[in-house]
Coordinates of C-alpha atoms in Angstrom, one line a residue:
M1166 CA 149.0 64.3 153.4
H1167 CA 152.0 63.7 151.3
G1168 CA 153.9 66.2 149.1
E1169 CA 157.2 66.0 147.1
Y1170 CA 159.3 68.7 145.6
K1171 CA 162.5 68.1 143.5
V1172 CA 164.7 71.1 144.0
P1173 CA 165.9 72.3 140.5
G1174 CA 169.5 71.2 140.3
G1175 CA 169.2 69.8 143.8
K1176 CA 167.6 67.0 145.7
L1177 CA 164.1 65.6 146.6
V1178 CA 162.3 67.0 149.6
V1179 CA 159.3 65.0 150.9
A1180 CA 156.7 66.3 153.4
D1181 CA 154.2 64.1 155.3
V1182 CA 151.9 66.1 157.5
E1183 CA 148.4 66.1 159.0
V1184 CA 146.2 69.1 159.7
V1185 CA 144.2 69.3 162.9
D1186 CA 142.0 72.3 163.6
G1187 CA 143.7 74.3 160.8
L1188 CA 147.2 73.6 162.2
L1189 CA 150.1 71.4 161.0
R1190 CA 150.5 68.3 163.2
G1191 CA 153.2 65.6 163.2
P1192 CA 155.2 67.0 160.2
R1193 CA 157.9 64.7 158.9
I1194 CA 160.4 66.0 156.4
S1195 CA 162.6 63.5 154.5
G1196 CA 164.5 63.1 151.2
D1197 CA 167.9 62.5 149.6
F1198 CA 169.4 65.8 150.6
F1199 CA 172.4 66.5 152.8
L1200 CA 171.9 68.2 156.2
E1201 CA 174.3 69.0 159.0
P1202 CA 174.1 68.6 162.0
D1203 CA 171.7 65.7 162.3
E1204 CA 169.7 67.7 164.8
A1205 CA 168.7 70.2 162.1
L1206 CA 166.1 67.8 160.8
D1207 CA 164.4 67.7 164.2
A1208 CA 164.6 71.5 164.2
I1209 CA 162.8 71.7 160.8
N1210 CA 160.0 69.4 162.0
A1211 CA 159.7 71.4 165.2
A1212 CA 159.5 74.7 163.3
L1213 CA 156.6 73.2 161.2
E1214 CA 154.6 71.8 164.2
G1215 CA 151.6 74.0 164.9
L1216 CA 151.9 76.3 161.9
P1217 CA 148.7 77.5 160.4
A1218 CA 147.9 75.4 157.3
K1219 CA 146.9 78.4 155.3
L1220 CA 150.4 79.8 155.2
D1221 CA 152.0 80.0 151.8
A1222 CA 155.3 78.3 150.9
K1223 CA 157.4 81.4 151.4
A1224 CA 156.0 82.0 154.9
I1225 CA 156.5 78.4 155.9
G1226 CA 160.1 78.5 154.6
E1227 CA 160.8 81.6 156.7
R1228 CA 159.6 79.8 159.8
V1229 CA 161.9 76.9 159.0
E1230 CA 164.8 79.2 158.3
A1231 CA 164.3 80.9 161.7
G1232 CA 164.2 77.6 163.5
L1233 CA 167.5 76.2 162.1
P1234 CA 170.4 75.7 164.5
Y1235 CA 173.3 78.2 164.0
G1236 CA 175.8 77.0 161.4
T1237 CA 173.4 74.5 159.7
A1238 CA 174.7 73.3 156.4
M1239 CA 172.0 72.5 153.7
L1240 CA 173.0 70.8 150.5
G1241 CA 170.4 70.1 147.8
I1242 CA 167.7 71.5 150.1
T1243 CA 166.6 75.0 151.2
A1244 CA 164.2 76.2 153.8
E1245 CA 162.0 77.5 151.0
A1246 CA 162.0 74.1 149.4
V1247 CA 160.7 72.6 152.6
G1248 CA 157.9 75.2 152.5
I1249 CA 157.0 74.2 148.9
A1250 CA 157.0 70.5 149.7
V1251 CA 154.7 71.2 152.7
R1252 CA 152.4 73.4 150.6
R1253 CA 152.2 70.7 147.9
A1254 CA 151.2 68.2 150.5
L1255 CA 148.5 70.5 151.8
V1256 CA 147.0 71.1 148.4
R1257 CA 147.4 67.5 147.4
A1258 CA 149.6 68.2 144.4
S1259 CA 150.3 65.5 141.9
D1260 CA 153.8 64.1 141.0
W1261 CA 155.3 63.6 137.6
R1262 CA 154.8 59.8 137.9
D1263 CA 151.2 60.1 138.9
H1264 CA 150.6 60.9 135.2
D1265 CA 150.7 58.8 132.0
W1266 CA 153.0 60.9 129.9
H1267 CA 152.7 60.8 126.1
L1268 CA 155.2 62.0 123.4
I1269 CA 154.4 63.7 120.2
H1270 CA 157.3 64.2 117.8
E1271 CA 156.1 64.5 114.2
P1272 CA 157.4 65.8 110.9
A1273 CA 158.0 69.5 110.3
Q1274 CA 155.0 71.8 110.4
E1275 CA 154.5 75.5 109.5
P1276 CA 154.9 78.1 112.3
V1277 CA 151.3 79.2 112.4
L1278 CA 150.1 75.6 112.8
H1279 CA 152.5 75.1 115.8
M1280 CA 150.8 78.1 117.5
A1281 CA 147.4 76.6 117.0
L1282 CA 148.5 73.1 118.1
D1283 CA 149.8 74.5 121.4
Q1284 CA 146.4 75.9 122.2
V1285 CA 144.5 72.8 121.0
L1286 CA 146.6 70.3 122.9
A1287 CA 146.5 72.3 126.1
E1288 CA 142.8 72.5 125.8
E1289 CA 142.5 68.7 125.2
V1290 CA 144.6 67.9 128.3
G1291 CA 142.5 70.4 130.3
A1292 CA 139.3 68.7 129.1
G1293 CA 140.7 65.2 130.0
R1294 CA 140.6 64.0 126.4
R1295 CA 144.3 63.8 126.1
P1296 CA 146.9 62.6 128.8
P1297 CA 149.7 64.9 129.8
T1298 CA 151.9 65.3 126.8
L1299 CA 155.5 66.3 125.8
R1300 CA 155.6 67.6 122.2
V1301 CA 158.9 68.2 120.4
W1302 CA 158.5 70.6 117.5
E1303 CA 160.0 70.4 114.0
W1304 CA 159.9 73.6 112.0
A1305 CA 159.1 73.7 108.3
S1306 CA 160.2 77.3 107.7
P1307 CA 161.9 80.2 109.4
A1308 CA 159.9 82.2 111.9
V1309 CA 159.8 84.8 114.6
V1310 CA 157.5 83.9 117.4
I1311 CA 156.5 86.9 119.5
G1312 CA 155.0 86.8 123.0
S1313 CA 151.3 87.4 123.6
F1314 CA 151.9 90.9 124.9
Q1315 CA 154.8 92.1 122.7
S1316 CA 154.5 95.0 120.2
L1317 CA 154.8 93.7 116.7
R1318 CA 156.5 96.8 115.3
N1319 CA 158.9 97.1 118.3
E1320 CA 160.1 93.5 118.1
V1321 CA 160.3 92.8 114.4
D1322 CA 161.9 94.5 111.4
A1323 CA 159.1 93.7 108.9
A1324 CA 161.2 94.5 105.9
A1325 CA 164.1 92.3 107.0
A1326 CA 161.7 89.4 107.9
E1327 CA 160.2 89.6 104.4
R1328 CA 163.6 89.7 102.8
Y1329 CA 164.7 86.6 104.6
G1330 CA 161.4 84.7 104.2
V1331 CA 160.7 84.7 107.9
T1332 CA 157.1 84.3 109.0
V1333 CA 156.0 86.3 112.1
V1334 CA 153.5 84.6 114.4
R1335 CA 152.2 85.3 117.9
R1336 CA 151.8 82.7 120.6
I1337 CA 149.3 82.6 123.5
S1338 CA 152.0 82.8 126.2
G1339 CA 153.9 85.8 127.3
G1340 CA 157.7 86.3 127.2
G1341 CA 160.0 87.5 124.5
A1342 CA 160.6 86.9 120.8
M1343 CA 162.2 83.7 119.5
F1344 CA 164.1 83.5 116.2
I1345 CA 163.7 80.2 114.5
E1346 CA 165.3 78.5 111.5
P1347 CA 164.7 74.8 110.7
G1348 CA 167.4 72.6 112.2
N1349 CA 168.9 75.4 114.4
T1350 CA 166.7 75.2 117.5
I1351 CA 165.1 72.6 119.7
T1352 CA 161.6 73.6 120.8
Y1353 CA 159.3 71.6 123.1
S1354 CA 156.0 72.0 124.9
L1355 CA 154.6 70.4 128.1
Y1356 CA 150.8 70.2 128.5
A1357 CA 150.2 69.2 132.1
P1358 CA 147.4 69.4 134.8
D1359 CA 148.0 72.3 137.0
T1360 CA 148.0 69.9 140.0
L1361 CA 151.6 69.2 138.9
V1362 CA 152.7 72.7 139.9
A1363 CA 150.2 73.1 142.8
G1364 CA 151.7 74.6 146.0
M1365 CA 154.4 76.6 144.2
S1366 CA 154.5 80.1 142.8
F1367 CA 154.3 80.9 139.1
A1368 CA 158.0 81.7 139.1
E1369 CA 159.0 78.5 141.0
S1370 CA 157.0 76.4 138.5
Y1371 CA 159.3 77.4 135.6
A1372 CA 162.4 75.8 137.1
F1373 CA 160.4 72.8 138.4
L1374 CA 159.0 72.0 135.0
D1375 CA 162.4 72.2 133.3
D1376 CA 164.5 70.3 135.9
W1377 CA 164.5 67.2 133.7
V1378 CA 166.2 69.3 131.0
L1379 CA 169.0 70.3 133.4
G1380 CA 169.4 66.6 134.1
A1381 CA 169.5 65.7 130.3
L1382 CA 172.0 68.5 129.7
G1383 CA 174.2 67.2 132.5
E1384 CA 174.3 63.8 130.9
L1385 CA 175.4 65.5 127.7
G1386 CA 178.3 67.2 129.6
I1387 CA 176.8 70.6 130.0
R1388 CA 176.7 72.3 133.4
A1389 CA 173.4 74.2 133.2
W1390 CA 171.2 76.0 135.7
Y1391 CA 168.0 78.0 135.8
Q1392 CA 168.3 81.8 135.7
P1393 CA 165.1 83.3 137.0
L1394 CA 162.6 84.0 135.7
N1395 CA 162.7 81.9 132.6
D1396 CA 166.2 81.2 131.2
I1397 CA 168.3 78.1 131.1
T1398 CA 172.0 79.1 131.0
S1399 CA 175.5 77.6 131.2
D1400 CA 179.1 78.6 131.7
H1401 CA 179.0 79.6 128.0
G1402 CA 175.9 81.7 128.2
K1403 CA 172.1 81.4 127.6
I1404 CA 170.9 78.1 126.2
A1405 CA 167.1 78.4 126.3
G1406 CA 164.1 80.5 127.2
A1407 CA 160.8 79.4 128.6
A1408 CA 157.2 80.7 128.6
Q1409 CA 154.0 79.6 130.2
K1410 CA 150.2 79.9 129.8
R1411 CA 147.7 78.8 132.4
L1412 CA 144.2 77.9 131.1
S1413 CA 141.1 78.1 133.1
S1414 CA 140.4 74.5 132.5
G1415 CA 143.2 73.6 134.9
V1416 CA 146.1 73.0 132.6
V1417 CA 149.5 74.6 132.3
L1418 CA 151.2 75.0 128.9
H1419 CA 155.0 75.3 129.3
H1420 CA 157.2 75.7 126.2
V1421 CA 160.9 76.2 125.7
T1422 CA 163.1 77.1 122.8
M1423 CA 166.8 76.0 123.0
A1424 CA 169.6 77.4 120.8
Y1425 CA 171.3 74.6 118.9
D1426 CA 173.1 76.6 116.2
I1427 CA 171.5 80.0 115.4
D1428 CA 172.6 82.5 112.7
A1429 CA 172.9 85.4 115.2
E1430 CA 173.8 88.0 112.5
K1431 CA 170.5 87.3 110.7
M1432 CA 168.6 87.2 114.0
L1433 CA 169.9 90.7 114.9
R1434 CA 168.7 92.0 111.5
V1435 CA 165.2 90.6 111.8
L1436 CA 164.6 91.3 115.5
R1437 CA 164.8 94.8 116.9
I1438 CA 167.0 93.8 119.8
G1439 CA 168.9 96.6 121.6
R1440 CA 172.5 96.2 122.9
E1441 CA 171.3 96.3 126.5
K1442 CA 168.7 93.6 126.0
I1443 CA 171.2 91.1 124.6
S1444 CA 174.1 92.0 126.9
D1445 CA 173.3 89.0 129.2
R1446 CA 172.8 86.5 126.4
G1447 CA 176.3 86.0 125.1
I1448 CA 175.6 87.8 121.8
A1449 CA 176.4 91.4 122.6
S1450 CA 178.1 91.8 119.3
A1451 CA 176.8 90.6 115.9
V1452 CA 178.7 87.3 115.9
K1453 CA 177.9 84.9 113.1
R1454 CA 176.5 82.0 115.1
V1455 CA 175.1 81.2 118.6
D1456 CA 175.7 77.5 119.0
P1457 CA 175.8 76.4 122.6
L1458 CA 174.3 73.0 122.2
R1459 CA 176.1 72.1 119.0
R1460 CA 179.4 73.4 120.3
Q1461 CA 179.2 72.0 123.9
T1462 CA 177.9 68.6 122.9
G1463 CA 179.5 67.9 119.5
L1464 CA 176.3 66.0 118.7
P1465 CA 173.9 66.3 115.8
R1466 CA 170.7 68.1 116.8
E1467 CA 168.7 64.9 116.3
R1468 CA 170.9 63.0 118.7
V1469 CA 170.5 65.8 121.3
I1470 CA 166.7 65.5 121.0
D1471 CA 166.9 61.7 121.3
R1472 CA 169.0 62.0 124.5
M1473 CA 166.5 64.5 126.0
I1474 CA 163.6 62.2 125.2
E1475 CA 165.4 59.2 126.7
H1476 CA 166.1 61.2 129.9
F1477 CA 162.5 62.2 130.3
R1478 CA 161.3 58.7 129.7
G1479 CA 163.7 57.3 132.3
R1480 CA 162.5 59.8 134.9
Y1481 CA 158.7 59.8 134.3
G1482 CA 157.8 57.3 131.6
L1483 CA 156.8 58.3 128.1
A1484 CA 154.5 56.6 125.5
R1485 CA 154.7 57.3 121.8
D1486 CA 151.6 59.2 120.5
R1487 CA 150.5 61.5 117.7
V1488 CA 148.2 64.4 117.0
T1489 CA 144.8 63.0 116.3
E1490 CA 142.7 63.9 113.2
D1491 CA 140.3 65.8 115.4
E1492 CA 143.1 67.8 117.0
L1493 CA 144.6 68.6 113.7
R1494 CA 141.2 69.6 112.3
L1495 CA 140.6 72.0 115.2
A1496 CA 144.1 73.4 114.9
G1497 CA 143.4 74.2 111.2
K1498 CA 140.3 76.0 112.3
Y1499 CA 142.3 78.0 114.9
V1500 CA 144.8 78.9 112.1
T1501 CA 141.9 80.3 110.0
D1502 CA 140.1 82.0 112.8
K1503 CA 142.9 83.3 114.9
F1504 CA 146.6 82.5 114.5
G1505 CA 146.8 83.2 110.8
T1506 CA 144.9 86.5 111.0
P1507 CA 146.5 90.0 110.9
E1508 CA 144.2 90.9 113.8
W1509 CA 145.9 88.3 116.1
T1510 CA 149.5 88.8 114.9
A1511 CA 149.2 92.6 115.3
R1512 CA 146.9 92.6 118.3
V1513 CA 149.6 94.7 120.0
P1514 CA 150.7 96.8 117.0

């Protein structure tokens, strides 16, 4: 069995292992990481030999950590990463390049249709009618997108939203509220088989699915990293927030909104954000703009998106695609029956 795990911001860890009578046999760890002394690799393999195959990644990592020689230096690899790679081998997880990735990047659409498309495209991938897909969103109007479990009245100042012409919609994933104005954010979704994140915890999958973004930002001159659970940050503060939804059909929906150039003063009027909540986001005072991507890259938003897409294509391959007529028709039905209804938007009042 073969499993691979790219450490977010680090190196590739590869595990090849067999299972005999429920125990790991002949484990071989490899990759492009750095490890000193050389004997540490033998120690890792020895620590894995004979372990119960039912152990989770954390427990495997703990056994590896305990077996390392004193003073071992690990660069681009961790004992926990070894555990994840082994676990992915045992559950026969898929790799990014095992899939035929498609790209959807279409003209601007209304916020409520975006919510519906997220569910439709995830369901289509889960049903096998659509290949794994990266969708880059374009917004037709201002919006606040609240998480599936957030209280509408606690998160949004309804009067301020109406005054600024901001539509409030609710997505199917959890997490916090996002303030959107056309041209000021970069939003994307990944619709992928859950085999891609097999062998790792829910929390670990966040950083794994966005590692390509860290690479793209690095090419743009931004030193970025993942801040658990679901934030992408840099030396100049938070850049993006992620959210996920797992569907019973075996698909993971992972979407991210990145701040390109946000009117923070307006955002703070529309969202009911307390001082404590924003203290770690670089906007503790009502500054006029939050512009990490515009300021740090000096590039137009469209060029940043192009560079991100180019980076994804270079890593995993990417074929141009579009939303089909059937998908758009179903999304319209979901707007009417669910996402455009007061019952859904205020399902947590």
